[in-house]
mmCIF file of N, CA and C in Angstrom:
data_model
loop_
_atom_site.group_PDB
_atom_site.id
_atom_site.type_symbol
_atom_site.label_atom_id
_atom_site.label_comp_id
_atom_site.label_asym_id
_atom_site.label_seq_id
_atom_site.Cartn_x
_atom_site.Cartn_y
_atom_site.Cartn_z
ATOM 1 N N UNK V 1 -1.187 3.170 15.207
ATOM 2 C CA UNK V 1 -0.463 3.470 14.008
ATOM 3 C C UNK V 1 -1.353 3.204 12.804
ATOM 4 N N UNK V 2 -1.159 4.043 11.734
ATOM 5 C CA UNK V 2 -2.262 3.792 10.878
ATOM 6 C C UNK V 2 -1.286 2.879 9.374
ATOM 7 N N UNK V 3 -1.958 1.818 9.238
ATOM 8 C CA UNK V 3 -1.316 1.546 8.184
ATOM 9 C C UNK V 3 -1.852 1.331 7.048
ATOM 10 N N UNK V 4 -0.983 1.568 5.419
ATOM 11 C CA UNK V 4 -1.581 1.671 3.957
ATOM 12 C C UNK V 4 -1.668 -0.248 4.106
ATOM 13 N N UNK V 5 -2.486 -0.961 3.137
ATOM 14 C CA UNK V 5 -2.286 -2.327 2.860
ATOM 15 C C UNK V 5 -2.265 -2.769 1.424
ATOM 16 N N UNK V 6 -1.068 -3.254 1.025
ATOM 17 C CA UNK V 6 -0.721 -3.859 -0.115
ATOM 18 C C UNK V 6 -1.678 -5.169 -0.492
ATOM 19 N N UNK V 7 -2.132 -4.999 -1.942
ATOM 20 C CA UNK V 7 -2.640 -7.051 -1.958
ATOM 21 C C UNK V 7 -2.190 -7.998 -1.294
ATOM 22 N N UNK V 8 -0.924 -8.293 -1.093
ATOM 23 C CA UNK V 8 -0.698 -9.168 -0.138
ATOM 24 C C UNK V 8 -1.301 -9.503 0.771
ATOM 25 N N UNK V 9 -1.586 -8.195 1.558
ATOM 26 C CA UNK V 9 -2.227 -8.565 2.613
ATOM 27 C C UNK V 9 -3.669 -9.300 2.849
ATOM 28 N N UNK V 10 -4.160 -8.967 2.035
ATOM 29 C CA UNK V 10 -5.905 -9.653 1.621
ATOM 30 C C UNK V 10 -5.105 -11.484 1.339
ATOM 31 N N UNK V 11 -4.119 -11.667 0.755
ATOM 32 C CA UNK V 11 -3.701 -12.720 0.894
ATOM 33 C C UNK V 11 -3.494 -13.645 1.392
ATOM 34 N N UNK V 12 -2.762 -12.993 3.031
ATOM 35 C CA UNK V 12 -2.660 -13.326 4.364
ATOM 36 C C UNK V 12 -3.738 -13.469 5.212
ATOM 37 N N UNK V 13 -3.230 -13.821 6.580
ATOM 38 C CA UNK V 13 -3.998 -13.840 7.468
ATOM 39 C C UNK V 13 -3.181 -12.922 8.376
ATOM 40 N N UNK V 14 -2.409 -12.024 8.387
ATOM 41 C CA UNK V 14 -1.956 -11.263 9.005
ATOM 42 C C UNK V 14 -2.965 -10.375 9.445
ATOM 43 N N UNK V 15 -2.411 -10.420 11.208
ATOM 44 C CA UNK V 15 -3.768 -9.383 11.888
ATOM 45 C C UNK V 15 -3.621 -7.936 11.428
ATOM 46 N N UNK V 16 -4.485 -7.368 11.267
ATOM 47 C CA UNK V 16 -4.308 -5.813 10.711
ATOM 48 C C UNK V 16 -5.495 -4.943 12.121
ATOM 49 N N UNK V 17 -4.584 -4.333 12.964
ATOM 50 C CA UNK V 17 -4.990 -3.731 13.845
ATOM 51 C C UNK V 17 -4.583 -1.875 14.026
ATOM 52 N N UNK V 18 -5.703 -1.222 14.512
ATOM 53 C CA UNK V 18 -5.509 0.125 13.875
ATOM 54 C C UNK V 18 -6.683 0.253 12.684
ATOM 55 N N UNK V 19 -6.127 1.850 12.815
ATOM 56 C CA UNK V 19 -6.629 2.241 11.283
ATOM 57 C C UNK V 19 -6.242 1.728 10.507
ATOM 58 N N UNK V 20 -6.632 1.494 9.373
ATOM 59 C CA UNK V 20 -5.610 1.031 7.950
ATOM 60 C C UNK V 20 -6.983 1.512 6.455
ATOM 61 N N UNK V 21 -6.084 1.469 5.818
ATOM 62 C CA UNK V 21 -6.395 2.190 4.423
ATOM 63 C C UNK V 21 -5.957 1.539 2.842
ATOM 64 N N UNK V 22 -6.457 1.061 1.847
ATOM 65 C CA UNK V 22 -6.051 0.832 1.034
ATOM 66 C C UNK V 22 -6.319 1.909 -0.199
ATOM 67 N N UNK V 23 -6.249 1.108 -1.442
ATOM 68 C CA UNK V 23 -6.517 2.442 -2.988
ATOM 69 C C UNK V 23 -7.149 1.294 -3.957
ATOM 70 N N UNK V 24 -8.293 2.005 -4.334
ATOM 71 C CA UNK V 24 -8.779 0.992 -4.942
ATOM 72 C C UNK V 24 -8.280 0.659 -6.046
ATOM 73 N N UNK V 25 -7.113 0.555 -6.752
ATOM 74 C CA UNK V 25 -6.183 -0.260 -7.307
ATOM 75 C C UNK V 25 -5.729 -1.590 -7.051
ATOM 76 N N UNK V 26 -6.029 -1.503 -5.709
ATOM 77 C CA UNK V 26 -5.536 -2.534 -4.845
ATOM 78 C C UNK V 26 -6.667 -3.624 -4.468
ATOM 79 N N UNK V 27 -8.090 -3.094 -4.269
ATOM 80 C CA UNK V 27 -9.290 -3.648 -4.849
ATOM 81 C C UNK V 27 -9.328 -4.701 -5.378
ATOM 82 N N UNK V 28 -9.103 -3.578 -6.983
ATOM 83 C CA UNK V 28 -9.177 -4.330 -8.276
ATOM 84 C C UNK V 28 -8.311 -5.519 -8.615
ATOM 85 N N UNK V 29 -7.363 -5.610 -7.864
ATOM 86 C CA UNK V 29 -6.073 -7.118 -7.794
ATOM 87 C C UNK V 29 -6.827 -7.802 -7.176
ATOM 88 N N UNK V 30 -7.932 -8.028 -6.438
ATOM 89 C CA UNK V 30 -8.238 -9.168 -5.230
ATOM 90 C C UNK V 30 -9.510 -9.851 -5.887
ATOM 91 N N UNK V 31 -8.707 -10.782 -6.398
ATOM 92 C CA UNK V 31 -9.523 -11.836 -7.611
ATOM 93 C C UNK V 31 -9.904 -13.296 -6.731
ATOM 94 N N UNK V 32 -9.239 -13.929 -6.126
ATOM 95 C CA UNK V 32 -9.763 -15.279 -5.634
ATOM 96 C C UNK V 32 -10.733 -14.838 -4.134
ATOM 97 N N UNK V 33 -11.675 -15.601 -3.844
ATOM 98 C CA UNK V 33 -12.725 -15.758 -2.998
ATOM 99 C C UNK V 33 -11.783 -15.491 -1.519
ATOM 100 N N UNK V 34 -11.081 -15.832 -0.698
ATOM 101 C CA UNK V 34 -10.544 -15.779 0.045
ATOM 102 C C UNK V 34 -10.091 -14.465 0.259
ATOM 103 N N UNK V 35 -9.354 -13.869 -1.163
ATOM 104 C CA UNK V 35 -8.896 -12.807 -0.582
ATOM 105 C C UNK V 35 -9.988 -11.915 -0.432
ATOM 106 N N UNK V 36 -11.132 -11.728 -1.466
ATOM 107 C CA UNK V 36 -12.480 -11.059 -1.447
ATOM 108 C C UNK V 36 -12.585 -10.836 -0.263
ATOM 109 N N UNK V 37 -12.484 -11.935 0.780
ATOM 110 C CA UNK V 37 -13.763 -12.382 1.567
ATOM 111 C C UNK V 37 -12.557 -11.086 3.015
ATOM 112 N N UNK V 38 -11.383 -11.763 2.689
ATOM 113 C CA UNK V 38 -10.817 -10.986 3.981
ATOM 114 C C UNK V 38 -10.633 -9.800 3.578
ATOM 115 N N UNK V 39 -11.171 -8.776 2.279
ATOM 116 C CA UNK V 39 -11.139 -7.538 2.098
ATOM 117 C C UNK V 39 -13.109 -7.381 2.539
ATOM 118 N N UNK V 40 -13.526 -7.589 2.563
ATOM 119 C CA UNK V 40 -15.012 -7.993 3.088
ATOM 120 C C UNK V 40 -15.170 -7.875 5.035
ATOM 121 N N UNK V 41 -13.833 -8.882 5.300
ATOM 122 C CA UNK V 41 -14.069 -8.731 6.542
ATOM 123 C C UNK V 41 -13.250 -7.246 7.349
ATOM 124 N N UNK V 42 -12.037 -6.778 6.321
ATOM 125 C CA UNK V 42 -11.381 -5.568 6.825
ATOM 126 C C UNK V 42 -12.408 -4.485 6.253
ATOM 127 N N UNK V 43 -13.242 -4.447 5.144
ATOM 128 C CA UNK V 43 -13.999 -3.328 5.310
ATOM 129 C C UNK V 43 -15.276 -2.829 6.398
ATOM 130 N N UNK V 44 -15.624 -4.327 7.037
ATOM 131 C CA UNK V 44 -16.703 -4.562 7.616
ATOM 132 C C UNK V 44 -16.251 -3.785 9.368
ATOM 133 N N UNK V 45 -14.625 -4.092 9.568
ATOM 134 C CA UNK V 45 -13.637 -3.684 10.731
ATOM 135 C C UNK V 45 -13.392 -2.310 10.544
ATOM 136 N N UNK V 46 -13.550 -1.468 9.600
ATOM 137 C CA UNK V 46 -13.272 -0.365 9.192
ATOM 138 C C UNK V 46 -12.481 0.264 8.187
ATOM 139 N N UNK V 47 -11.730 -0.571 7.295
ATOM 140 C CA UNK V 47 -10.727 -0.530 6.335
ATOM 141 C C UNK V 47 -11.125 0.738 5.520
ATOM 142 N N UNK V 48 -10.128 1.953 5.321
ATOM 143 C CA UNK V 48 -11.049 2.983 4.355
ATOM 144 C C UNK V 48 -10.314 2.887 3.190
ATOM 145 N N UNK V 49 -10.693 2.649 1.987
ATOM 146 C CA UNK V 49 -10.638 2.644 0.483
ATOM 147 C C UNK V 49 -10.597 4.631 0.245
ATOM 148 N N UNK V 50 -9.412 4.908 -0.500
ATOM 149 C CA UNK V 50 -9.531 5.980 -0.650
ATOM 150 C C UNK V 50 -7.786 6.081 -1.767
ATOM 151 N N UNK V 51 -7.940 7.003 -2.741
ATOM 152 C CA UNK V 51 -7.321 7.431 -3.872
ATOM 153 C C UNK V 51 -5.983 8.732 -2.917
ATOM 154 N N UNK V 52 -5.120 8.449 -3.546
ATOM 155 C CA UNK V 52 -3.880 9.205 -3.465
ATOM 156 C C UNK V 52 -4.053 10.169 -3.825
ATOM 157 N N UNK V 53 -3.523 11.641 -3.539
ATOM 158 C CA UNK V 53 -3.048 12.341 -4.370
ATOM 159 C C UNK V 53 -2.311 12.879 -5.455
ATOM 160 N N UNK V 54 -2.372 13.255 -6.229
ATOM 161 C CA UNK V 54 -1.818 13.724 -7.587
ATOM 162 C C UNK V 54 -0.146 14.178 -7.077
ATOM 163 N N UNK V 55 0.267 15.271 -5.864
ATOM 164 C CA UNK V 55 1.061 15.385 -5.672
ATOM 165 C C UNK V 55 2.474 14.278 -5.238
ATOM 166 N N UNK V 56 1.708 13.508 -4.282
ATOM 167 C CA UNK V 56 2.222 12.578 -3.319
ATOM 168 C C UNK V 56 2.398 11.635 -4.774
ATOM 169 N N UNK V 57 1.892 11.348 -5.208
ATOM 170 C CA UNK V 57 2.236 10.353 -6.631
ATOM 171 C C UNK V 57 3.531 10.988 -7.723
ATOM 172 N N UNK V 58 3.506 12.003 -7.737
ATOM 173 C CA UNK V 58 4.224 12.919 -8.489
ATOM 174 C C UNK V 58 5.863 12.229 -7.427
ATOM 175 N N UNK V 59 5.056 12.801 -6.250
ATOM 176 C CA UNK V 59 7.027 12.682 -5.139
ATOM 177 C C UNK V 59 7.839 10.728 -5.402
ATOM 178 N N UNK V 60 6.183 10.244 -5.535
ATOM 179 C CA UNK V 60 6.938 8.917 -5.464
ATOM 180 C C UNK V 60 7.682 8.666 -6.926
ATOM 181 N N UNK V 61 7.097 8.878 -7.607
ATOM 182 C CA UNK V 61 7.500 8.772 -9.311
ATOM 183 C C UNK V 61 9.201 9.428 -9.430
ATOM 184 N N UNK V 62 8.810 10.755 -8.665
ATOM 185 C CA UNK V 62 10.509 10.933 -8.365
ATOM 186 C C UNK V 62 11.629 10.679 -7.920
ATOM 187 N N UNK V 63 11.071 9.642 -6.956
ATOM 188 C CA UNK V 63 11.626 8.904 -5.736
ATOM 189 C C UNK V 63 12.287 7.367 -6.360
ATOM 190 N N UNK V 64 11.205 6.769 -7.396
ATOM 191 C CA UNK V 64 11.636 5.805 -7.960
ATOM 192 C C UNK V 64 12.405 6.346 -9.147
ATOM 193 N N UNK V 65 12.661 6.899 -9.691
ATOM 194 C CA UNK V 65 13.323 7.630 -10.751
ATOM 195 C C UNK V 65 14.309 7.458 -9.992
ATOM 196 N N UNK V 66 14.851 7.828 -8.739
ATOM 197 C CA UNK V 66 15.872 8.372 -8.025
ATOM 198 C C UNK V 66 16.729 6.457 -7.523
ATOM 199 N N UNK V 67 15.813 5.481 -7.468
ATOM 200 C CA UNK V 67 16.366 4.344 -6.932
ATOM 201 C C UNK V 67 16.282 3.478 -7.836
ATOM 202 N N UNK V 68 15.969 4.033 -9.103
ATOM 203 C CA UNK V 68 15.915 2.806 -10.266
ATOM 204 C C UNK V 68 14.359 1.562 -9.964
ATOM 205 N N UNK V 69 13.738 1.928 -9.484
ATOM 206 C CA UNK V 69 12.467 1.301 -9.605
ATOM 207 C C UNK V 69 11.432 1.737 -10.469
ATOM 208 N N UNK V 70 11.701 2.660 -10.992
ATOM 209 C CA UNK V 70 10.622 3.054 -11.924
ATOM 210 C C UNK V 70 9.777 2.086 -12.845
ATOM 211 N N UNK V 71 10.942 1.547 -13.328
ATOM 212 C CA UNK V 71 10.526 0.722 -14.147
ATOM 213 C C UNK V 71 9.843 -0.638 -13.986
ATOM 214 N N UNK V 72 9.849 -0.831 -12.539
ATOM 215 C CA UNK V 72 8.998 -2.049 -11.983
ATOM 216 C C UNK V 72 8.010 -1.449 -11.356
ATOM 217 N N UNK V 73 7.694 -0.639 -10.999
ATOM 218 C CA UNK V 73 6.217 -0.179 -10.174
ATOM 219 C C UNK V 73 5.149 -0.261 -10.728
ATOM 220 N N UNK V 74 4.275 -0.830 -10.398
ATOM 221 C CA UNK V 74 2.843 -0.758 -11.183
ATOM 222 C C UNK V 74 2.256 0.639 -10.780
ATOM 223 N N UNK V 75 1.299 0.558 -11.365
ATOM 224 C CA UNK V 75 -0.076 1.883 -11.140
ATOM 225 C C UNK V 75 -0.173 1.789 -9.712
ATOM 226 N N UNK V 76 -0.862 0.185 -9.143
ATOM 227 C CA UNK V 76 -1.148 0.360 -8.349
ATOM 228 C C UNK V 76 0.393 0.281 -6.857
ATOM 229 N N UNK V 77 1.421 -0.276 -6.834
ATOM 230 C CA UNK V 77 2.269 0.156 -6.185
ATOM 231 C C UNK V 77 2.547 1.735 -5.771
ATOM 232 N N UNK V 78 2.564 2.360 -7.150
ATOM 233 C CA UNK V 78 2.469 4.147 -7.118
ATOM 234 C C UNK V 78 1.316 4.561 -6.126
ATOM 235 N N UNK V 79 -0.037 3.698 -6.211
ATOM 236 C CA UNK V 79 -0.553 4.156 -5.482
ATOM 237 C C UNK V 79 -0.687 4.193 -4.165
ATOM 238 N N UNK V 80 -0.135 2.819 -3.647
ATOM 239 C CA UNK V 80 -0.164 2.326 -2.348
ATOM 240 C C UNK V 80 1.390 3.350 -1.265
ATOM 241 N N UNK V 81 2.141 3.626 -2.075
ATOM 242 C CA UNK V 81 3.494 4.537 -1.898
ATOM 243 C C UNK V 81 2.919 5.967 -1.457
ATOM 244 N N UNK V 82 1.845 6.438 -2.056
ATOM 245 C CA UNK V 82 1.521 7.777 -2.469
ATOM 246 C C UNK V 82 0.617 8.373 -1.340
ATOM 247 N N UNK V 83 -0.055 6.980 -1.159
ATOM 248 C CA UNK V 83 -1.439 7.141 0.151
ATOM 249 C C UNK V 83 -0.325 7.027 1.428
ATOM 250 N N UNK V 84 0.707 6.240 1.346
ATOM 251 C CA UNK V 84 1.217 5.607 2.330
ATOM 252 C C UNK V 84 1.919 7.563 2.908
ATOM 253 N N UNK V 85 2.289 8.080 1.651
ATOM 254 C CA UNK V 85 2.713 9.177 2.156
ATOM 255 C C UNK V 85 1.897 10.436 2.596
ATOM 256 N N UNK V 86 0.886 9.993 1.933
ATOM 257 C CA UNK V 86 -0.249 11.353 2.266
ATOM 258 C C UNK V 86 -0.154 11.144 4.024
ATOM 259 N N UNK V 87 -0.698 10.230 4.114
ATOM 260 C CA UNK V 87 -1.037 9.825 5.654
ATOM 261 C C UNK V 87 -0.188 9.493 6.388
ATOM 262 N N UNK V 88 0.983 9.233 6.304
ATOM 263 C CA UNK V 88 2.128 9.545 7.210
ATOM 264 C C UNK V 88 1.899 7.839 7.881
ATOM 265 N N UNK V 89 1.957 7.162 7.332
ATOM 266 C CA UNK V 89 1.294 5.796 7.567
ATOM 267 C C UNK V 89 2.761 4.988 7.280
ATOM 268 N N UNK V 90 2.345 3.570 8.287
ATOM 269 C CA UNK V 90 2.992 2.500 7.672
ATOM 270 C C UNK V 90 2.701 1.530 6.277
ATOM 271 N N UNK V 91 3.914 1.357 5.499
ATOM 272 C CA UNK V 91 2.865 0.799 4.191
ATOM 273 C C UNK V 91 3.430 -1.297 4.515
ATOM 274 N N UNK V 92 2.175 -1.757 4.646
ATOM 275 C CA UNK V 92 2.431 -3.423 4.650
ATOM 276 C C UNK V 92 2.352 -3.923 3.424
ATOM 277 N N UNK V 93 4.015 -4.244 3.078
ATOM 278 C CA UNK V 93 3.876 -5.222 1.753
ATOM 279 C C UNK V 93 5.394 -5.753 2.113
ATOM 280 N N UNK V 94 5.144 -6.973 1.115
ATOM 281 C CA UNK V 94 6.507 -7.812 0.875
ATOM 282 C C UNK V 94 6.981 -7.671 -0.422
ATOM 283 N N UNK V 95 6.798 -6.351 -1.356
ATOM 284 C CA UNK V 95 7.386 -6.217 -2.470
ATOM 285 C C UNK V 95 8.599 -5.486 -2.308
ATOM 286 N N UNK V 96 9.649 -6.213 -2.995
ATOM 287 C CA UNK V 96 11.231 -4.930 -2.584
ATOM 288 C C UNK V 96 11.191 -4.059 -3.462
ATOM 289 N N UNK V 97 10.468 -3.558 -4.526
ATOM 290 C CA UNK V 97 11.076 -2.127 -5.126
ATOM 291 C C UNK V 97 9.853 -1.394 -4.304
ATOM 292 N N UNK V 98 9.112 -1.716 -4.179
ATOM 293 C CA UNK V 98 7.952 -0.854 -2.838
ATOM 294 C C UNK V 98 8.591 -0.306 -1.694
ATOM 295 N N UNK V 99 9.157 -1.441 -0.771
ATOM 296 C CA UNK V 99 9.968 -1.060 0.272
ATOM 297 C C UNK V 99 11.457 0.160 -0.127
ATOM 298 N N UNK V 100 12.109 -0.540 -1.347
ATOM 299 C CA UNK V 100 13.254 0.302 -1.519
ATOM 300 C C UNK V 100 12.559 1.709 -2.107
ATOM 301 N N UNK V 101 11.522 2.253 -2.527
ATOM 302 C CA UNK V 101 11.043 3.579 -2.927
ATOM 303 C C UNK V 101 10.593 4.180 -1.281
ATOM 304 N N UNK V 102 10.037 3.320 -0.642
ATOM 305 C CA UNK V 102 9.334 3.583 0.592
ATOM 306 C C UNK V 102 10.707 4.341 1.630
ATOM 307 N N UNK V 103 11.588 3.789 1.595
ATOM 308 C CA UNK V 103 12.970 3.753 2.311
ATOM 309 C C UNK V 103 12.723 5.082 1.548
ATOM 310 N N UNK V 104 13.164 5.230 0.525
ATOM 311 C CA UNK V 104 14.202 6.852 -0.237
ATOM 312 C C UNK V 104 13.059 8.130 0.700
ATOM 313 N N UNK V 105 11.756 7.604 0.390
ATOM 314 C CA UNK V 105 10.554 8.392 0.840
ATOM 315 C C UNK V 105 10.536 8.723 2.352
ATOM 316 N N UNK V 106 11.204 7.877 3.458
ATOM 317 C CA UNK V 106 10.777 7.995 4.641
ATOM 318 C C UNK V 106 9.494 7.191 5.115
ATOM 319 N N UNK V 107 9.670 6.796 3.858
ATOM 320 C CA UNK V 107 7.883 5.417 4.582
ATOM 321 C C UNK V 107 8.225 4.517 5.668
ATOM 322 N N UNK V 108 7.551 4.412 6.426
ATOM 323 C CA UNK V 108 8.290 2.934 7.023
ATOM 324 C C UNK V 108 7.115 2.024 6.621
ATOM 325 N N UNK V 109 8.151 0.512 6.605
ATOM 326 C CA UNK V 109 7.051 -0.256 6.278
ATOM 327 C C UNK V 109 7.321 -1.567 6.905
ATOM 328 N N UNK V 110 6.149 -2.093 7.036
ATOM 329 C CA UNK V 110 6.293 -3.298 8.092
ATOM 330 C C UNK V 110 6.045 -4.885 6.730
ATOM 331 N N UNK V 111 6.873 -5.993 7.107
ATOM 332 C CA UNK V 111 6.514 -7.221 5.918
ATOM 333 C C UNK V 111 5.717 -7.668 6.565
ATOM 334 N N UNK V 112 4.887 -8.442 5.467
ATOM 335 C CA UNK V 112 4.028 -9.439 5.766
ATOM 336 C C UNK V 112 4.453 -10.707 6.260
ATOM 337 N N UNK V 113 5.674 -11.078 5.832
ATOM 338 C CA UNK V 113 5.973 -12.521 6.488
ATOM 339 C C UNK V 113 7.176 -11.794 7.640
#
């Protein structure tokens, strides 16, 4: 199963097995040494860094419009939603307006804890 990965996860020590994929939005959040280091060791495992589409971002924007999350989503949530849909992927996070846009979308998504 291929799954998208939220910051959180660089957080954790949750095993991440499979393909998996982040957006470099998600990158750019991973500020303390630890998490660096386990985005270091998932790129080294194969982790692919790669940007959403314009469309798939468009569906989620509509999607949260549609569940009242709009207004809490960051850039990078939009993005992690957007990849999660390009690729038909599971998206791993423990954020609830993520999961509740993910739900309207057909995402499935697995928590971190």
């Amino acid at each position: 199963m291929t799954l998208v990965l939220d910051a959180s996860v660089f957080f954790s020590d949750m095993p991440v097995d499979g393909p998996a994929y982040t957006t470099p939005s998600v990158v750019g959040e991973l500020a303390d040494s630890h998490a660096k280091c386990r985005f270091e060791v998932l790129v080294a495992a194969g982790l692919d860094i790669r940007e959403p589409r314009k469309e798939e971002i468009a569906r989620v924007d509509a999607a949260a419009l549609r569940t009242g999350d709009a207004g809490v989503l960051s850039a990078t949530d939009r993005d992690i939603l957007a990849l999660a849909l390009e690729l038909s992927a599971v998206l791993v996070t423990d954020d609830f307006a993520v999961q509740n846009v993910a739900h309207r979308l057909g995402i499935e998504t697995r928590s971190i804890r």
